[in-house]
Amino acid sequence: QAFKVHKGMGLINHVFNADSLKKLYVSNLGIGHTRYSTSGISELQNCQPFVVETLHGKIAVAHNGELTNAVRLRRKLMRHGVGLSTSSDSELITQLLAFTPPLENDDTADWVARIKNLMNETPTSYSLLIMHKDIIYAVRDPYGNRPLCIGRLIPVGDMNGKGKDNSETEGWVVSSESCSFLSIGAEYYREVLPGEIVKISRYDVQTLDVVPRPEGDPSAFCIFEYVYFARPDSIFEGQMVYSVRRRCGQQLAIEAPVEADLVSTVPESATPAALGYAQKCGLPYVEVLCKNRYVGRTFIQPNMRLRQLGVAKKFGVLSDNFKGKRVVIIDDSIVRGNTISPIIKLLRESGAKEVHIRVASPPIRFPCYMGINIPTKEELIANRPEFHDLANYIGADSVVYLSVEGLVSSVQESIKARKENENSLKTQKSRVGKIGHCTACLTGEYPVELEW
Amino acid sequence: QAFKVHKGMGLINHVFNADSLKKLYVSNLGIGHTRYSTSGISELQNCQPFVVETLHGKIAVAHNGELTNAVRLRRKLMRHGVGLSTSSDSELITQLLAFTPPLENDDTADWVARIKNLMNETPTSYSLLIMHKDIIYAVRDPYGNRPLCIGRLIPVGDMNGKGKDNSETEGWVVSSESCSFLSIGAEYYREVLPGEIVKISRYDVQTLDVVPRPEGDPSAFCIFEYVYFARPDSIFEGQMVYSVRRRCGQQLAIEAPVEADLVSTVPESATPAALGYAQKCGLPYVEVLCKNRYVGRTFIQPNMRLRQLGVAKKFGVLSDNFKGKRVVIIDDSIVRGNTISPIIKLLRESGAKEVHIRVASPPIRFPCYMGINIPTKEELIANRPEFHDLANYIGADSVVYLSVEGLVSSVQESIKARKENENSLKTQKSRVGKIGHCTACLTGEYPVELEW
Amino acid sequence: QAFKVHKGMGLINHVFNADSLKKLYVSNLGIGHTRYSTSGISELQNCQPFVVETLHGKIAVAHNGELTNAVRLRRKLMRHGVGLSTSSDSELITQLLAFTPPLENDDTADWVARIKNLMNETPTSYSLLIMHKDIIYAVRDPYGNRPLCIGRLIPVGDMNGKGKDNSETEGWVVSSESCSFLSIGAEYYREVLPGEIVKISRYDVQTLDVVPRPEGDPSAFCIFEYVYFARPDSIFEGQMVYSVRRRCGQQLAIEAPVEADLVSTVPESATPAALGYAQKCGLPYVEVLCKNRYVGRTFIQPNMRLRQLGVAKKFGVLSDNFKGKRVVIIDDSIVRGNTISPIIKLLRESGAKEVHIRVASPPIRFPCYMGINIPTKEELIANRPEFHDLANYIGADSVVYLSVEGLVSSVQESIKARKENENSLKTQKSRVGKIGHCTACLTGEYPVELEW
Amino acid sequence: QAFKVHKGMGLINHVFNADSLKKLYVSNLGIGHTRYSTSGISELQNCQPFVVETLHGKIAVAHNGELTNAVRLRRKLMRHGVGLSTSSDSELITQLLAFTPPLENDDTADWVARIKNLMNETPTSYSLLIMHKDIIYAVRDPYGNRPLCIGRLIPVGDMNGKGKDNSETEGWVVSSESCSFLSIGAEYYREVLPGEIVKISRYDVQTLDVVPRPEGDPSAFCIFEYVYFARPDSIFEGQMVYSVRRRCGQQLAIEAPVEADLVSTVPESATPAALGYAQKCGLPYVEVLCKNRYVGRTFIQPNMRLRQLGVAKKFGVLSDNFKGKRVVIIDDSIVRGNTISPIIKLLRESGAKEVHIRVASPPIRFPCYMGINIPTKEELIANRPEFHDLANYIGADSVVYLSVEGLVSSVQESIKARKENENSLKTQKSRVGKIGHCTACLTGEYPVELEW
């Protein structure tokens, strides 16, 4: 039962090249992990999955999230005599799984008991894959803060036209985002529920337990996945991210309409919101910028103008499309405020008569302690004096954000509709509990108390 | 007057990194070249610019295009005793410039005479930059087959709000495509005319001569630049490529309308045509696919389904947007026919009721001998038996191409309008001559006779 | 007290390049580790030093050696609930230092007690550097199996001719081999004694304790360091390795003389033994081969002859020096027997009349469990049937090995002389105990009982 | 007849790796070139072989040497209208071969005539390989300044003990140095004579012509190949380089004996001279330094002492071998004088009582214009004021160089002996002419007049 481990820093296709994949290929079971790492802590040593040998064999652990009580857990482990090799929360999880007492008489390891023990030690946030022998355990924290979903590898229909045959299953895959399934020939099966421990074997997916939240606590899936991080074709809580973003655009049109000639966006994450806004307003959707695909780190900076352009350098201007017109630009979020400003300048210099900004999310004001890398409070535009006269600061004719209530209702609208429907059918209600979302970065209301 | 030369294979930002740029920086004059090279002839030796020492100093030559009489010119040079190091047309041009007789009494090199001599030896296709001492000569062949345009580096206005001051010029830049100017703080100045020899010095742009075409021959700018190659924000012959593409979509709507629920496109080159088509038809423009940004060479191919998906693997499916609907997909060109087929299949499997294909250009049927890399005649879908039942072959409900006439009129519409306007003002008419476009790959009619 | 850690695989000068050194430079304290790693276990994760955080701060540990009771220690740690990340003995040492009970009331970490505790848990083999805050502990196991010595960084005399001033010390360095000191401007200070725990601070070297061996056990420094591994200018136990090797050559001349015309060697590790042998025999020392410096992995293998030549390909032949002569080749050891055979063939084909082999060490017959990478028992030439007719097998006219007694006496001769001298002076005797050497690979007699 | 070309910068084993060799392997004919390139002109473009297409097919040219009339030849070619791509003499040779008139009626290329034409244009220095279709021409300039020799690939005897069969030939190889033959299973066949044009085909080596020197001029093989450049096992003019170097050491012992206890050398090029010196003087040969194999570019330079040690850092000191003794160090040449000085210092500090330097070659005083990279006149120690008190400058007790006459006689001794022998047999005398050597760097007497 020796695990084969391959890790590396850099692009996935460089790390997992033909050579390294050949070494891993004889297996029919595996877990992987990728993350964007800021330089300071990007050591190979911190790369997941973490593999350790325990008295009951090797386990490998992949973790998405950040523990809200990590400091206390570190001290607890070190007090027990465990030397910790990294600053990673994921090592804590791995050692907690190895360490769980009572050990002396624990001759047949009860991994479910160990996982539940871990879940009692820390409330959030973690989505986990734990591999042991020929089993993978998929675990989501009781608040469901980080996503996790299951896909089904489906067999190929024979080539003579009978088409695919969905009745069989060739295997199971687990991922943070469902959008990854299509490219490997799998289809979306279902989400792992908040608090659920799922056991996955070669042909079977089985719920072992669902650890509940404290009485009255709603679930707390990260609302920023909808707004910004997830790919538009991903499905969370039964709805496509693209549809949520279009609804945000529609809601924004209701909250903040504007007299204008056309609606556009900065390519390309806010396109669904822009199309939603345009449709709701009855204005034409028009492209005003095209991406400069070949821009990279450029060393040529001969004059101040170039430095002024900055971000705008990344785009080409389709000036014929908006010369002399009033333009509404839909953006998905304004974090620091230094991206949109030169774009507005560029549009004006290329002939736009007016430039109005509508942001399809509320302003970010608070740090995230549950795994999302957000700038410091001081860097966030919404916490700075300029925010009080933002339109002037960024050079727009007007700027309006979507309200928190507008965002939450755009996200929860179809979930609630479906839930009411389900309620009448009495399905699964008890398992999921009260539906909520983590809006901590917008409101400062964290789903659990933070420990230091 | 030693030129500093730096060449390399790979991405521009790797070849021209901080180190190599530092070495080149003391200059205020330079030329560069980049091209996509198929592996066979991608030796560093073939990399441009070509630099040779002549009796009258070093010249450096950058060339875009392909000579239609290269074979005869090679033999002529070798007969004179010149050993040729590469298979490149550009070396021929360079040696022809070095070699032009009479040399013995040519004590003061007359480079304009040498350039005109070269232009008499070969009619097309070439756009050239020739650097000698502190002068750059920009040359376009008499047919104007390849693009070439001039930009002006403009000074920055001071920072206290006076804005930019366009009355001065900080320098000149020359490029195949005007879209490159914005990112370096330059603005579009004008095209080099077909047959024109332009002398560019530090502060001055000066026409030295315009070499005419044979009596009656129209110009022959490559129409495929409009259809496919150029970036949408580039300007050729006074018009933005994006506008031409939108007109092609509108023309296509007139030529080949269809009963449907929505218009979409495969991201992302055909978006302007799709928006033009949608607007003309009065149908909504909707996104059906999103790009899978992280796809690379993938080594994981566990089953036949994956191989079947092929191209579609590159996309995510926004199925909620088109489930149960009739979809029109606008494509910019169908070259081999193996790209669109799996996309249609993917849309149907994800719920599309009908899938109609409209192509915003005519079918390619003939090879290009003027510098564009086109598949062999046998590979082109329009030359294959399947073409006669193309809709069935690719799995579409219908498929219609834009007509050659429709394309030409979409391209020439505004040029003609402007020209009539200019004619009434009697400007420049004699210099440009009769306007035409090279449609050789669509019609087999080459602008000059091909020599072998 | 954050340690800066930099590790890598490959050549030291690639891993510790200008960039990585710049990051480490602000420190005035550090430890490092390098080892040749066979591919199987060459993961970066196994790279030393191991750094872990404990309740009393971070420690970094570098280890040379291999624990004879590693299996038992692994199980002990895992039973306590520690998940082990590597298969490395050095991780065991690190976790044992972190774990040592009693921990709950251990508010001021007593690192010497922890180190002694570790030494009680495992008898050999380890030479250790342990860094904690601003202290480095240098530790050698009670048997002194692996080497460890201390050097003194000496200040530079001023440039006007006063020469160096040895009275001051600029700092301390610790190394396995003293030969490394010269190249950094340090001088040999002394060995760490078997069982000694030395505390090294900025200006001070201090013995904290000397942990004794079990009553009656002699020390067991690895005799193969003298024979093969160490650089000739290194000093162990008060003598230069070069001198030991020359004595081995002299002893070999006594044990196995031969009628011949000249003595030579295969460049270049056996040169001291060859010079010793030649001098003792009164025969001239002559070069017969020169190194082919540029040989690397060669892909050109057109014929069987080349494969036959094999190793010989690495040398040039100085045939004029030995044509028609009887040659004695001194080798330092014959491990597998496949290196010397083609050399003998090459010498014969180039004109040698006779070729006699004399090996300046006894045959290796047993595996090493104390850190030296020796081929498996089956691969060792001395355990194979061919050994009984070795001269014939390798194509020599005769072949004789040095006896174990001859080797041991060559090694211990000057140690004993010095010790008798010291005994009369009553210095340090009690601390070092009975002098012995580990000859396990030659005799099968291991210094401690091996645990599985 | 397309040549396959592969070039690169860096180590041979990196450039010619498994991939690139696979592409070249189907051939049974080829030429290659390697050179150490100073950074300034190390562009890939200057990498040989040069390949050009001529009216009579492609030729590939590899060149060792430097033309003494390059400037005039460049101008001649450019006047004819050839643009030159590089600053390399080798391109001149290639274009001269392509260009040789009369060309118009030259329908069947006469390559021998072209080669002789080239040899008439330039006297020295060049050893050439010219490949055309299935023939390789090997050419050495009339003065024989650069070496060139031919080897024979010999077949393998069958494996059942019959041994090698020298009666057949499997192919031919040509090289600057014969030492390269052994490692590919070839044996030395003969030198290419000064002025000789040799035609090499699959099974045949044939002299086409021998171009004579001007009446009375002796040959001028570079004497520095014997002293410094060549590998000791190479054969030039019928003698092994090692033997010449040992004779130089013996001659030096006659010219400059010294009262001392031992003779040694700086590893390792001067070992043959040191053994010759020791033998002639009756002093023991002893090692005093060992090479520090792992030294590379080191970034650690904490103090002045290290900078003072400099070169010495590359060695380990075997101090036990020379403590209290008078040492003679034999060096092969002192070029700048900054290498030996710290070594002398190191030996003294490690206990040497006296250090005498004997140099087995005369001082270098003049630049080389025939292909050898020698420091500028100002950098050469022999042209500097310090030379008049060199022993004091480098810190030696005495220093003596070999005389020019002593070097020449050591080199020519056995050539003359053999020649007298041959003369009595009347062989080949007329072809080689008067034997001489180029001692320009030692005496300033160049074999031909230098043109500028």
Short mmCIF file of N, CA and C in Angstrom, two decimals, chain A residues 251-350:
data_model
loop_
_atom_site.label_atom_id
_atom_site.label_comp_id
_atom_site.label_asym_id
_atom_site.label_seq_id
_atom_site.Cartn_x
_atom_site.Cartn_y
_atom_site.Cartn_z
N GLN A 251 -30.71 42.48 -11.21
CA GLN A 251 -31.02 43.14 -9.95
C GLN A 251 -30.38 44.53 -9.90
N LEU A 252 -29.16 44.60 -10.44
CA LEU A 252 -28.43 45.87 -10.47
C LEU A 252 -29.17 46.88 -11.35
N ALA A 253 -29.75 46.40 -12.43
CA ALA A 253 -30.51 47.29 -13.31
C ALA A 253 -31.73 47.86 -12.59
N ILE A 254 -32.32 47.02 -11.71
CA ILE A 254 -33.47 47.50 -10.93
C ILE A 254 -33.01 48.51 -9.88
N GLU A 255 -31.89 48.18 -9.21
CA GLU A 255 -31.42 49.04 -8.12
C GLU A 255 -30.81 50.34 -8.63
N ALA A 256 -30.12 50.26 -9.79
CA ALA A 256 -29.33 51.42 -10.22
C ALA A 256 -29.38 51.62 -11.73
N PRO A 257 -30.55 52.00 -12.26
CA PRO A 257 -30.66 52.23 -13.70
C PRO A 257 -29.93 53.51 -14.09
N VAL A 258 -29.69 53.72 -15.39
CA VAL A 258 -28.97 54.92 -15.83
C VAL A 258 -29.38 55.25 -17.26
N GLU A 259 -29.49 56.53 -17.56
CA GLU A 259 -29.74 56.98 -18.94
C GLU A 259 -28.47 56.77 -19.76
N ALA A 260 -28.48 55.90 -20.74
CA ALA A 260 -27.26 55.66 -21.51
C ALA A 260 -27.60 55.11 -22.86
N ASP A 261 -26.57 54.95 -23.74
CA ASP A 261 -26.79 54.45 -25.09
C ASP A 261 -26.45 52.98 -25.24
N LEU A 262 -25.54 52.51 -24.38
CA LEU A 262 -25.15 51.11 -24.53
C LEU A 262 -24.58 50.59 -23.22
N VAL A 263 -24.63 49.26 -23.07
CA VAL A 263 -24.07 48.57 -21.91
C VAL A 263 -22.90 47.73 -22.37
N SER A 264 -21.80 47.78 -21.63
CA SER A 264 -20.66 46.95 -21.99
C SER A 264 -19.96 46.47 -20.73
N THR A 265 -18.80 45.88 -20.89
CA THR A 265 -18.06 45.35 -19.74
C THR A 265 -16.58 45.32 -20.05
N VAL A 266 -15.80 45.19 -19.01
CA VAL A 266 -14.37 44.94 -19.20
C VAL A 266 -14.22 43.44 -19.41
N PRO A 267 -13.66 43.01 -20.58
CA PRO A 267 -13.56 41.55 -20.79
C PRO A 267 -12.78 40.92 -19.63
N GLU A 268 -13.27 39.73 -19.15
CA GLU A 268 -14.50 39.18 -19.62
C GLU A 268 -15.31 38.56 -18.51
N SER A 269 -14.92 38.75 -17.25
CA SER A 269 -15.65 38.01 -16.23
C SER A 269 -17.05 38.56 -15.99
N ALA A 270 -17.31 39.85 -16.28
CA ALA A 270 -18.62 40.41 -15.96
C ALA A 270 -19.60 40.32 -17.13
N THR A 271 -19.30 39.57 -18.16
CA THR A 271 -20.21 39.51 -19.30
C THR A 271 -21.62 39.05 -18.93
N PRO A 272 -21.80 37.97 -18.13
CA PRO A 272 -23.18 37.59 -17.80
C PRO A 272 -23.94 38.71 -17.09
N ALA A 273 -23.31 39.39 -16.15
CA ALA A 273 -23.99 40.50 -15.46
C ALA A 273 -24.32 41.61 -16.45
N ALA A 274 -23.41 41.89 -17.39
CA ALA A 274 -23.65 42.95 -18.37
C ALA A 274 -24.82 42.59 -19.27
N LEU A 275 -24.87 41.32 -19.73
CA LEU A 275 -25.99 40.90 -20.57
C LEU A 275 -27.30 40.98 -19.79
N GLY A 276 -27.26 40.61 -18.50
CA GLY A 276 -28.47 40.72 -17.66
C GLY A 276 -28.91 42.16 -17.48
N TYR A 277 -27.95 43.02 -17.23
CA TYR A 277 -28.26 44.44 -17.05
C TYR A 277 -28.84 45.03 -18.32
N ALA A 278 -28.20 44.74 -19.47
CA ALA A 278 -28.64 45.28 -20.76
C ALA A 278 -30.06 44.84 -21.07
N GLN A 279 -30.30 43.56 -20.88
CA GLN A 279 -31.63 43.01 -21.19
C GLN A 279 -32.70 43.68 -20.32
N LYS A 280 -32.40 43.80 -19.01
CA LYS A 280 -33.38 44.38 -18.07
C LYS A 280 -33.66 45.84 -18.42
N CYS A 281 -32.60 46.58 -18.85
CA CYS A 281 -32.74 48.00 -19.19
C CYS A 281 -33.27 48.23 -20.60
N GLY A 282 -33.18 47.22 -21.45
CA GLY A 282 -33.54 47.43 -22.84
C GLY A 282 -32.50 48.20 -23.63
N LEU A 283 -31.26 48.21 -23.15
CA LEU A 283 -30.18 48.87 -23.89
C LEU A 283 -29.38 47.83 -24.67
N PRO A 284 -28.75 48.24 -25.79
CA PRO A 284 -27.93 47.26 -26.55
C PRO A 284 -26.66 46.91 -25.79
N TYR A 285 -26.26 45.63 -25.92
CA TYR A 285 -24.98 45.18 -25.39
C TYR A 285 -23.94 45.29 -26.50
N VAL A 286 -22.87 46.01 -26.24
CA VAL A 286 -21.87 46.31 -27.27
C VAL A 286 -20.48 46.09 -26.69
N GLU A 287 -19.53 45.61 -27.53
CA GLU A 287 -18.15 45.47 -27.04
C GLU A 287 -17.39 46.78 -27.22
N VAL A 288 -16.65 47.20 -26.19
CA VAL A 288 -15.88 48.43 -26.29
C VAL A 288 -14.37 48.19 -26.20
N LEU A 289 -14.00 47.04 -25.67
CA LEU A 289 -12.58 46.70 -25.55
C LEU A 289 -12.35 45.29 -26.07
N CYS A 290 -11.17 45.03 -26.60
CA CYS A 290 -10.82 43.63 -26.88
C CYS A 290 -9.53 43.32 -26.16
N LYS A 291 -9.39 42.08 -25.78
CA LYS A 291 -8.22 41.68 -24.99
C LYS A 291 -6.97 41.65 -25.86
N ASN A 292 -5.90 42.14 -25.30
CA ASN A 292 -4.59 42.06 -25.94
C ASN A 292 -3.95 40.77 -25.46
N ARG A 293 -4.17 39.71 -26.23
CA ARG A 293 -3.80 38.38 -25.73
C ARG A 293 -2.31 38.22 -25.45
N TYR A 294 -1.50 38.99 -26.11
CA TYR A 294 -0.06 38.72 -26.06
C TYR A 294 0.67 39.53 -25.01
N VAL A 295 -0.08 40.29 -24.22
CA VAL A 295 0.58 41.10 -23.22
C VAL A 295 1.20 40.21 -22.15
N GLY A 296 2.38 40.53 -21.73
CA GLY A 296 3.04 39.76 -20.68
C GLY A 296 3.72 40.76 -19.81
N ARG A 297 4.73 40.31 -19.12
CA ARG A 297 5.53 41.27 -18.42
C ARG A 297 6.24 42.08 -19.48
N THR A 298 6.06 43.35 -19.48
CA THR A 298 6.72 44.13 -20.51
C THR A 298 7.78 45.00 -19.85
N PHE A 299 8.94 45.07 -20.50
CA PHE A 299 10.05 45.80 -19.91
C PHE A 299 10.21 47.18 -20.53
N ILE A 300 9.38 47.43 -21.53
CA ILE A 300 9.52 48.67 -22.27
C ILE A 300 8.60 49.71 -21.65
N GLN A 301 9.16 50.68 -20.99
CA GLN A 301 8.33 51.72 -20.37
C GLN A 301 8.96 53.07 -20.63
N PRO A 302 8.93 53.53 -21.88
CA PRO A 302 9.70 54.72 -22.22
C PRO A 302 9.15 56.02 -21.67
N ASN A 303 7.85 56.09 -21.37
CA ASN A 303 7.36 57.41 -20.97
C ASN A 303 6.24 57.32 -19.95
N MET A 304 5.91 58.45 -19.41
CA MET A 304 4.94 58.52 -18.35
C MET A 304 3.56 58.08 -18.83
N ARG A 305 3.26 58.37 -20.06
CA ARG A 305 1.97 57.98 -20.62
C ARG A 305 1.73 56.49 -20.42
N LEU A 306 2.77 55.69 -20.72
CA LEU A 306 2.64 54.25 -20.59
C LEU A 306 2.34 53.85 -19.16
N ARG A 307 3.03 54.47 -18.24
CA ARG A 307 2.77 54.15 -16.85
C ARG A 307 1.35 54.57 -16.47
N GLN A 308 0.90 55.69 -17.03
CA GLN A 308 -0.46 56.13 -16.77
C GLN A 308 -1.47 55.11 -17.29
N LEU A 309 -1.24 54.63 -18.51
CA LEU A 309 -2.17 53.68 -19.10
C LEU A 309 -2.25 52.43 -18.24
N GLY A 310 -1.09 51.89 -17.88
CA GLY A 310 -1.04 50.76 -16.97
C GLY A 310 -1.93 49.64 -17.43
N VAL A 311 -2.98 49.37 -16.65
CA VAL A 311 -3.87 48.26 -16.94
C VAL A 311 -4.45 48.33 -18.35
N ALA A 312 -4.75 49.52 -18.80
CA ALA A 312 -5.40 49.68 -20.09
C ALA A 312 -4.55 49.11 -21.21
N LYS A 313 -3.25 49.06 -20.99
CA LYS A 313 -2.32 48.48 -21.94
C LYS A 313 -2.73 47.06 -22.31
N LYS A 314 -3.50 46.44 -21.45
CA LYS A 314 -3.89 45.07 -21.70
C LYS A 314 -5.01 44.94 -22.72
N PHE A 315 -5.58 46.09 -23.16
CA PHE A 315 -6.74 46.02 -24.03
C PHE A 315 -6.52 46.77 -25.34
N GLY A 316 -7.26 46.34 -26.35
CA GLY A 316 -7.40 47.14 -27.55
C GLY A 316 -8.73 47.89 -27.46
N VAL A 317 -8.82 49.03 -28.12
CA VAL A 317 -10.02 49.86 -28.01
C VAL A 317 -10.82 49.77 -29.31
N LEU A 318 -12.10 49.40 -29.19
CA LEU A 318 -12.98 49.32 -30.36
C LEU A 318 -13.74 50.64 -30.47
N SER A 319 -13.00 51.71 -30.73
CA SER A 319 -13.54 53.06 -30.58
C SER A 319 -14.74 53.31 -31.50
N ASP A 320 -14.74 52.73 -32.71
CA ASP A 320 -15.89 52.95 -33.61
C ASP A 320 -17.21 52.57 -32.97
N ASN A 321 -17.15 51.66 -31.97
CA ASN A 321 -18.39 51.15 -31.37
C ASN A 321 -19.02 52.10 -30.35
N PHE A 322 -18.26 53.09 -29.88
CA PHE A 322 -18.83 53.89 -28.79
C PHE A 322 -18.51 55.39 -28.91
N LYS A 323 -17.93 55.79 -30.00
CA LYS A 323 -17.58 57.21 -30.16
C LYS A 323 -18.83 58.07 -30.02
N GLY A 324 -18.78 59.06 -29.12
CA GLY A 324 -19.91 59.98 -28.94
C GLY A 324 -21.08 59.40 -28.18
N LYS A 325 -20.91 58.20 -27.59
CA LYS A 325 -22.03 57.55 -26.90
C LYS A 325 -21.85 57.61 -25.37
N ARG A 326 -23.00 57.38 -24.67
CA ARG A 326 -22.97 57.24 -23.21
C ARG A 326 -22.89 55.75 -22.86
N VAL A 327 -21.84 55.40 -22.11
CA VAL A 327 -21.52 53.99 -21.89
C VAL A 327 -21.76 53.60 -20.43
N VAL A 328 -22.42 52.44 -20.21
CA VAL A 328 -22.45 51.84 -18.87
C VAL A 328 -21.52 50.63 -18.86
N ILE A 329 -20.55 50.66 -17.95
CA ILE A 329 -19.63 49.52 -17.82
C ILE A 329 -20.03 48.73 -16.59
N ILE A 330 -20.30 47.43 -16.79
CA ILE A 330 -20.61 46.55 -15.66
C ILE A 330 -19.33 45.85 -15.24
N ASP A 331 -18.96 45.97 -13.96
CA ASP A 331 -17.79 45.27 -13.45
C ASP A 331 -18.26 44.27 -12.39
N ASP A 332 -17.49 43.21 -12.17
CA ASP A 332 -17.96 42.22 -11.19
C ASP A 332 -17.60 42.59 -9.77
N SER A 333 -16.50 43.31 -9.59
CA SER A 333 -16.15 43.78 -8.25
C SER A 333 -15.03 44.79 -8.39
N ILE A 334 -15.02 45.74 -7.47
CA ILE A 334 -13.91 46.69 -7.44
C ILE A 334 -13.20 46.47 -6.12
N VAL A 335 -11.97 45.92 -6.17
CA VAL A 335 -11.28 45.56 -4.94
C VAL A 335 -10.40 46.70 -4.46
N ARG A 336 -9.44 47.08 -5.32
CA ARG A 336 -8.53 48.15 -4.91
C ARG A 336 -8.85 49.46 -5.61
N GLY A 337 -9.56 49.40 -6.71
CA GLY A 337 -9.93 50.62 -7.41
C GLY A 337 -8.91 51.11 -8.42
N ASN A 338 -7.77 50.43 -8.53
CA ASN A 338 -6.75 50.92 -9.45
C ASN A 338 -6.82 50.28 -10.83
N THR A 339 -7.78 49.40 -11.05
CA THR A 339 -7.91 48.77 -12.35
C THR A 339 -8.87 49.55 -13.24
N ILE A 340 -10.00 49.96 -12.68
CA ILE A 340 -11.06 50.55 -13.49
C ILE A 340 -10.70 51.98 -13.92
N SER A 341 -9.94 52.67 -13.11
CA SER A 341 -9.66 54.07 -13.37
C SER A 341 -9.00 54.32 -14.74
N PRO A 342 -7.91 53.66 -15.07
CA PRO A 342 -7.32 53.91 -16.38
C PRO A 342 -8.20 53.45 -17.54
N ILE A 343 -9.08 52.48 -17.29
CA ILE A 343 -9.98 52.05 -18.36
C ILE A 343 -10.98 53.16 -18.68
N ILE A 344 -11.50 53.77 -17.64
CA ILE A 344 -12.43 54.88 -17.85
C ILE A 344 -11.74 56.01 -18.63
N LYS A 345 -10.50 56.30 -18.22
CA LYS A 345 -9.71 57.33 -18.90
C LYS A 345 -9.54 56.98 -20.39
N LEU A 346 -9.23 55.72 -20.63
CA LEU A 346 -9.00 55.25 -22.00
C LEU A 346 -10.27 55.40 -22.84
N LEU A 347 -11.42 55.04 -22.25
CA LEU A 347 -12.68 55.14 -22.98
C LEU A 347 -13.00 56.61 -23.30
N ARG A 348 -12.79 57.46 -22.34
CA ARG A 348 -13.05 58.87 -22.57
C ARG A 348 -12.14 59.41 -23.68
N GLU A 349 -10.85 59.11 -23.60
CA GLU A 349 -9.91 59.60 -24.61
C GLU A 349 -10.22 59.06 -25.99
N SER A 350 -10.89 57.89 -26.04
CA SER A 350 -11.24 57.31 -27.33
C SER A 350 -12.63 57.74 -27.78
#
